Short mmCIF file of C-alpha atoms in Angstrom, two decimals:
data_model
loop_
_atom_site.label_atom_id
_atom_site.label_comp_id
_atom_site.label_asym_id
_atom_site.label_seq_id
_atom_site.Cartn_x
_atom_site.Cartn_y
_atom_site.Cartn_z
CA UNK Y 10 15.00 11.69 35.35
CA UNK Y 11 14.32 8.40 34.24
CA UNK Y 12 11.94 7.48 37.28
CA UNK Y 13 9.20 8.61 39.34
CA UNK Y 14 5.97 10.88 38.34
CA UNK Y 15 6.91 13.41 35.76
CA UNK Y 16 5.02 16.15 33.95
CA UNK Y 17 5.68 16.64 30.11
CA UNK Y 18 5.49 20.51 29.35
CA UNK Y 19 5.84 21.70 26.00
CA UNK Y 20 8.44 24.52 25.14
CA UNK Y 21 7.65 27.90 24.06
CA UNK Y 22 8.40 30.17 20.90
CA UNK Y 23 10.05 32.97 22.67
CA UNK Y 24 12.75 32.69 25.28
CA UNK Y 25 14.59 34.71 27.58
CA UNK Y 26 18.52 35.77 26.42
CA UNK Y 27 21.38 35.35 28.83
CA UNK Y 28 22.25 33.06 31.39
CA UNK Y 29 21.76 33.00 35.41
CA UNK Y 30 23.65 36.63 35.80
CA UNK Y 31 20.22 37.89 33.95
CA UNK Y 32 18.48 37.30 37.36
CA UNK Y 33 20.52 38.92 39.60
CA UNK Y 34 22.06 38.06 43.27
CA UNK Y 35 18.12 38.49 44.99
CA UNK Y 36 16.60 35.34 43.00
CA UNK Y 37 17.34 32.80 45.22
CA UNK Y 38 14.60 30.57 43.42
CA UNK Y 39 16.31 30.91 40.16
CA UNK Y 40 19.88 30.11 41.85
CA UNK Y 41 18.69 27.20 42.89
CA UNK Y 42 17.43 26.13 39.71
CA UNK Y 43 20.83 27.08 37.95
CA UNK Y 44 23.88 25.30 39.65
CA UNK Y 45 24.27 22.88 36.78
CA UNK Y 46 23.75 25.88 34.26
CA UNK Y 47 26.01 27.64 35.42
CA UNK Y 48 28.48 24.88 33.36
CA UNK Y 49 27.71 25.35 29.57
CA UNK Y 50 29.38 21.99 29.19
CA UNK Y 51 26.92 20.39 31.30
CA UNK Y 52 25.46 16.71 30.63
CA UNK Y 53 21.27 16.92 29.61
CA UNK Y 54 19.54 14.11 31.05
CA UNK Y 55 18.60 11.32 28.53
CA UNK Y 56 21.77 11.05 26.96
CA UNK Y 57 20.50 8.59 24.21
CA UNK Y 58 19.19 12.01 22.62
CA UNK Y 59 22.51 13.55 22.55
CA UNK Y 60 23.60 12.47 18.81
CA UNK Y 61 20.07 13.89 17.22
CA UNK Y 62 20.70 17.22 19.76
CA UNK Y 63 24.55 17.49 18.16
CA UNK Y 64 22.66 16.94 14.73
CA UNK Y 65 20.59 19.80 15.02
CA UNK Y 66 22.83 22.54 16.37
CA UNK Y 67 25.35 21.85 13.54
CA UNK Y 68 22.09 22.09 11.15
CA UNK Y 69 21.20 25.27 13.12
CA UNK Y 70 24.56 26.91 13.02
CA UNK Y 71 24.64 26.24 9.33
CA UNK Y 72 21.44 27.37 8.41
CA UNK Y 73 21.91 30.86 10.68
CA UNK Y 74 24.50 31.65 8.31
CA UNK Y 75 22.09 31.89 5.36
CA UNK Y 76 19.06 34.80 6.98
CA UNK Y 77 17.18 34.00 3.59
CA UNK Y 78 16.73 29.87 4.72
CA UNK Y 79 16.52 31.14 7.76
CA UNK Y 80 13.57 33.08 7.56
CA UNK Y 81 12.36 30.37 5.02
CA UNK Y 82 12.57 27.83 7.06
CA UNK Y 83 10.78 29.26 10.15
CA UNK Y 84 8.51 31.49 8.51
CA UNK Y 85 9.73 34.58 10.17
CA UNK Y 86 10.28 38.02 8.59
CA UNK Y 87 13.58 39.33 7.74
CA UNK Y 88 13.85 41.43 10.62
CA UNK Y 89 12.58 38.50 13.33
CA UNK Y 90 15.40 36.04 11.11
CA UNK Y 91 18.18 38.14 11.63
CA UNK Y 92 17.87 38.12 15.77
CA UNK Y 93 17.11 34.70 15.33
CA UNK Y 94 20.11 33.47 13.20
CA UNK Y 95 22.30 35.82 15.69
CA UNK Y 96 21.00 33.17 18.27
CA UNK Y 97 21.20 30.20 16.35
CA UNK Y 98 24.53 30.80 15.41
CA UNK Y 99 25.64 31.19 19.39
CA UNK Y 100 24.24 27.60 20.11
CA UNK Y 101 27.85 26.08 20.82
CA UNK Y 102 28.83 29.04 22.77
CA UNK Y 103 25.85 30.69 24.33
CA UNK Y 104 25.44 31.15 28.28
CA UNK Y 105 23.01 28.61 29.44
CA UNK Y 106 19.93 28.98 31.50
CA UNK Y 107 18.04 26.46 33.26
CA UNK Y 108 15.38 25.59 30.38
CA UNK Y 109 12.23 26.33 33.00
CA UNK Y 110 13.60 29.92 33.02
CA UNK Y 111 14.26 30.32 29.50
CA UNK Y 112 11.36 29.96 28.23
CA UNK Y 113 8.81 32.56 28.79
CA UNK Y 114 5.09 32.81 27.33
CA UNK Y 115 1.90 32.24 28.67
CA UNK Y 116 2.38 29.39 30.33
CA UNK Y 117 5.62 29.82 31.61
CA UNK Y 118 4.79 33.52 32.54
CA UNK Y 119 2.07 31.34 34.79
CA UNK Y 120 4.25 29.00 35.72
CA UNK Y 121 6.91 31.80 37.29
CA UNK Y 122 9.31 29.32 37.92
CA UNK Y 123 11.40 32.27 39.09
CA UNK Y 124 9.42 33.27 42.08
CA UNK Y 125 9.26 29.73 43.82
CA UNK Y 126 10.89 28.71 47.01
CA UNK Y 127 13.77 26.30 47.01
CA UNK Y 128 11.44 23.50 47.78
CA UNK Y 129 9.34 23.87 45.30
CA UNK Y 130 12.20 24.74 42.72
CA UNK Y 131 13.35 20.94 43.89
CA UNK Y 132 10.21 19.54 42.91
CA UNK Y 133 10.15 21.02 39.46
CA UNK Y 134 14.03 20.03 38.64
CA UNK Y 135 13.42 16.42 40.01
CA UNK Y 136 9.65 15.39 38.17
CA UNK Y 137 9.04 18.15 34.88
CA UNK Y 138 10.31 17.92 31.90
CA UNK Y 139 10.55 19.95 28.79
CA UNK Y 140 10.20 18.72 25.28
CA UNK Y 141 12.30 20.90 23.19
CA UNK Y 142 12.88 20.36 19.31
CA UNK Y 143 16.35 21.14 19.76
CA UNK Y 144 16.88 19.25 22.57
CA UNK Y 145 14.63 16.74 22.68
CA UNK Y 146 13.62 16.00 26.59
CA UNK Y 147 15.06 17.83 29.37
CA UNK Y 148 14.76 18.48 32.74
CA UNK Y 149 12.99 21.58 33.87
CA UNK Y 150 16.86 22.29 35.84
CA UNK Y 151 18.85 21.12 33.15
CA UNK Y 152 21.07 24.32 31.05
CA UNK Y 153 20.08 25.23 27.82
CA UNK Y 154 21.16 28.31 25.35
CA UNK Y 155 18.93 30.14 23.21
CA UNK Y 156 17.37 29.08 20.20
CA UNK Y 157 14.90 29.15 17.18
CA UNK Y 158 13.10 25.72 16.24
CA UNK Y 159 9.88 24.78 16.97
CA UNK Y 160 7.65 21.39 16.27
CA UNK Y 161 6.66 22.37 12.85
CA UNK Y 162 9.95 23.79 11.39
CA UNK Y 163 11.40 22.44 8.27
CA UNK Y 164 15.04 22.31 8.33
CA UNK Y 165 17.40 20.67 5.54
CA UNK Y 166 17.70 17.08 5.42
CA UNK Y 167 15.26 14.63 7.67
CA UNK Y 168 12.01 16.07 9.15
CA UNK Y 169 12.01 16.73 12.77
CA UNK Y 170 9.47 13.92 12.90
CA UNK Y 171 11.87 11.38 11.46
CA UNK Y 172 14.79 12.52 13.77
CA UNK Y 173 13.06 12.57 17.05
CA UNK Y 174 10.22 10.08 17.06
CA UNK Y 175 11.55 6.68 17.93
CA UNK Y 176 14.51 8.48 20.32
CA UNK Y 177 11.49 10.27 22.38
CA UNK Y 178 9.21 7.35 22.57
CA UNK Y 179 11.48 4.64 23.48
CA UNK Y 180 12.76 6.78 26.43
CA UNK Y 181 8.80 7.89 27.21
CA UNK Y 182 8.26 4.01 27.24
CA UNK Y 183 11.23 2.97 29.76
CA UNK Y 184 10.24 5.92 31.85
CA UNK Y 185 9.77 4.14 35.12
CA UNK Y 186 6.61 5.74 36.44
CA UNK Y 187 3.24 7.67 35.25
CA UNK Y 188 3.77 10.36 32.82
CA UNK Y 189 1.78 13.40 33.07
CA UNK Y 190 1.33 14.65 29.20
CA UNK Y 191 0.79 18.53 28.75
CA UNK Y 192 2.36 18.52 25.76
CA UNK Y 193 0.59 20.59 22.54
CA UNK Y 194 -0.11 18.08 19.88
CA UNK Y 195 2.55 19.49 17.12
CA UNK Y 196 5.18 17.98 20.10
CA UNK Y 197 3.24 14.57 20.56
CA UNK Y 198 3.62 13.90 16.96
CA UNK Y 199 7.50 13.99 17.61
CA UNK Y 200 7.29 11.01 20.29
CA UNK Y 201 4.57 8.91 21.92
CA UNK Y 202 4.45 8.92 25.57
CA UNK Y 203 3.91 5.60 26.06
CA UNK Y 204 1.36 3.24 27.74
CA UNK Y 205 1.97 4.53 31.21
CA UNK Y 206 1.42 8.40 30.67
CA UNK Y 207 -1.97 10.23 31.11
CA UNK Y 208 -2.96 13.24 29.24
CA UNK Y 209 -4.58 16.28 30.54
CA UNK Y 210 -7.20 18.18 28.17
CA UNK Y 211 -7.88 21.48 29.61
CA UNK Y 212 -11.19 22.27 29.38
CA UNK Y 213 -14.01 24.27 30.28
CA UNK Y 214 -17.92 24.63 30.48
CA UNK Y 215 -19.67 25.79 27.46
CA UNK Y 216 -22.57 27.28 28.91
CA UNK Y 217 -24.99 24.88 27.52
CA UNK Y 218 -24.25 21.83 29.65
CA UNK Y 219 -20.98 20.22 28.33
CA UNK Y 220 -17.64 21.59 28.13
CA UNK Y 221 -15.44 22.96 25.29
CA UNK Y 222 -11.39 22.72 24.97
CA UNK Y 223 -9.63 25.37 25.50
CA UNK Y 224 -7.31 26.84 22.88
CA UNK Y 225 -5.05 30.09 24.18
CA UNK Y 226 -5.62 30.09 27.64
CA UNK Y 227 -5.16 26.35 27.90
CA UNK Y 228 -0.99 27.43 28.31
CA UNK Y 229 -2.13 29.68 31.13
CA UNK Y 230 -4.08 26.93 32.60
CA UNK Y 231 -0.78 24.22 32.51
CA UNK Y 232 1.14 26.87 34.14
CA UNK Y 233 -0.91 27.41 36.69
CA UNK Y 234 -1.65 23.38 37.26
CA UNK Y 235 2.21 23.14 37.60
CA UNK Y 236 2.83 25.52 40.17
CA UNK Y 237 0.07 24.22 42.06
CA UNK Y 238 1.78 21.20 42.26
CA UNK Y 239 4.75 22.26 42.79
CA UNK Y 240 4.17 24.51 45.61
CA UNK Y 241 1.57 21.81 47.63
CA UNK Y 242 3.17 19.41 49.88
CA UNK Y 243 0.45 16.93 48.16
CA UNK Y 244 0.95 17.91 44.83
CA UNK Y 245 4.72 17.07 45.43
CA UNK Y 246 4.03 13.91 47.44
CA UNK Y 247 2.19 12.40 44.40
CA UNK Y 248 3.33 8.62 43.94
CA UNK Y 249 5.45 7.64 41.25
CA UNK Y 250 2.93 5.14 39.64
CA UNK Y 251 -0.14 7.56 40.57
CA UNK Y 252 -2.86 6.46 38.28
CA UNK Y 253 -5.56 8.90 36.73
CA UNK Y 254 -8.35 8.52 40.06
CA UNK Y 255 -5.41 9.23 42.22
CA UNK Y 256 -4.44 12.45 40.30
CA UNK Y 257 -7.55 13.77 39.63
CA UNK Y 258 -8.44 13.39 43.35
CA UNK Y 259 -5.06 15.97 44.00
CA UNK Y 260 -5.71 18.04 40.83
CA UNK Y 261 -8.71 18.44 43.07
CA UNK Y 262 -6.73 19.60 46.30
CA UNK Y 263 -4.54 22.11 44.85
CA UNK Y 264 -7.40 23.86 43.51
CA UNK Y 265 -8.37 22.50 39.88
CA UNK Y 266 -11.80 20.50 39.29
CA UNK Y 267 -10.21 17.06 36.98
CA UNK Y 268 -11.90 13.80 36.08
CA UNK Y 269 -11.10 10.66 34.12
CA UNK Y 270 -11.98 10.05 31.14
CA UNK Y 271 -9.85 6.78 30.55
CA UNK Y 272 -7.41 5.15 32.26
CA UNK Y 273 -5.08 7.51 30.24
CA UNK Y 274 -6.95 10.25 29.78
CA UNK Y 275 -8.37 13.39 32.20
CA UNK Y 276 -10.00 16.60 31.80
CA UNK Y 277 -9.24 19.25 33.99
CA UNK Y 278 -11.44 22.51 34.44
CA UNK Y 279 -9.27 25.86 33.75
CA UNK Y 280 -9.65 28.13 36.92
CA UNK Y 281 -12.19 30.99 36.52
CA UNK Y 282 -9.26 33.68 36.39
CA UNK Y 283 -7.68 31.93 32.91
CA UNK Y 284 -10.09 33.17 30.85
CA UNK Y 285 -11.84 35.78 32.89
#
């Protein structure tokens, strides 16, 4: 995934257990995201990341065995750290799940990566990516387990700000083609995306004239703005240098209202049913 137009998702706090077998034999969508998950030894794209990713899991292991850190460390109550150390401690062993299904939240609840076709399911493996603080980047089709650690938690040793920074920015920067950046801002601050990407605000009108950000339902709005993509033969057919006019104009014809405001910066209207 190191060329073409991509979309930069953020990960979400709670996740989905298990690996492809949780879906059943009738989700042909999800099978088709999960062939390389179905290998728990299976490479991640971006394999410049893979000595920070080996870094963490033994940190993560280590720290599961303590629930007292644990719950420390990620500001979770004793009951919440004890299924979440029974995960961490799993990492090296856990089933894996392509990382677009194992997430779930509002915006991947909106995204319902689950109920696309196989085209569409295609288009998400080939030009999304997730930043993870485990994992760094990965592919929306790429297998992951599992896990507790999020943007702002504080684990032993280096912050997750000094150990992913300069890994996620450098490959932002050789990414060759325009980067679409949905990320939250606690995940921006752990890697720039670099000169060529363009990030979305999701916005909406105030009622007075001029338009306010959107704070919750901005994850519902991403979701939704993916799948639009995904599922629209021009949403998939965007160019792999597509610059901020050219998006805007098919943010525009799969349904969303978007306009620059730089050369690296849009704002794009949240459908009325987000915040109805």
């Amino acid at each position: 995934m190191t060329s073409g137009f991509l979309v930069l998702l953020p990960p979400s706090e709670t996740k989905r257990d298990g690996g492809i077998s949780a879906f059943g034999p009738d989700a042909p969508a999800a099978a088709s995201l999960a062939e390389a998950a179905r290998d728990p030894s299976a490479s991640l794209s971006w394999p410049s990341m893979g000595s920070v990713r080996d870094e963490l899991v033994g940190d993560l292991v280590a720290l599961a065995g303590d629930a007292e850190r644990m719950a420390a460390a990620f500001k979770l109550s004793d009951k919440l750290a004890a299924v979440e150390a029974e995960r961490n401690r799993a990492l090296r062993t856990a089933p894996r799940l392509p990382a677009v299904l194992r997430y779930t939240g509002v915006l991947y609840d909106a995204l319902d990566a689950g109920s696309l076709d196989a085209e569409a399911c295609r288009w998400l493996a080939g030009h999304v990516a997730i930043h993870s603080a485990l994992y760094g980047l990965v592919g929306a089709g790429e297998p992951i387990a599992a896990y507790r650690c999020s943007a702002n938690s504080r684990l032993p040793g280096r912050s997750l700000k000094q150990r992913w920074a300069s890994r996620v920015a450098d490959a932002l920067t050789a990414h060759d083609g325009t980067v679409l950046d949905l990320r939250s801002n606690g995940y921006r601050a752990l890697g720039a995306a670099g000169a060529r990407s363009i990030v979305a605000d999701i916005v909406t009108d105030d009622g007075a004239g001029g338009v306010r950000a959107l704070n919750h339902f901005n994850k519902q709005a991403k979701g939704e703005l993916v799948r639009a993509l995904a599922v629209s033969e021009r949403g998939r057919a965007l160019p792999p240098d597509v610059d901020v006019d050219r998006l805007c104009a098919t943010l525009g014809e799969v349904g969303f209202h978007a306009e620059p405001v730089s050369a690296s910066r849009l704002r794009c209207w949240a459908n009325d049913s987000v915040h109805a």
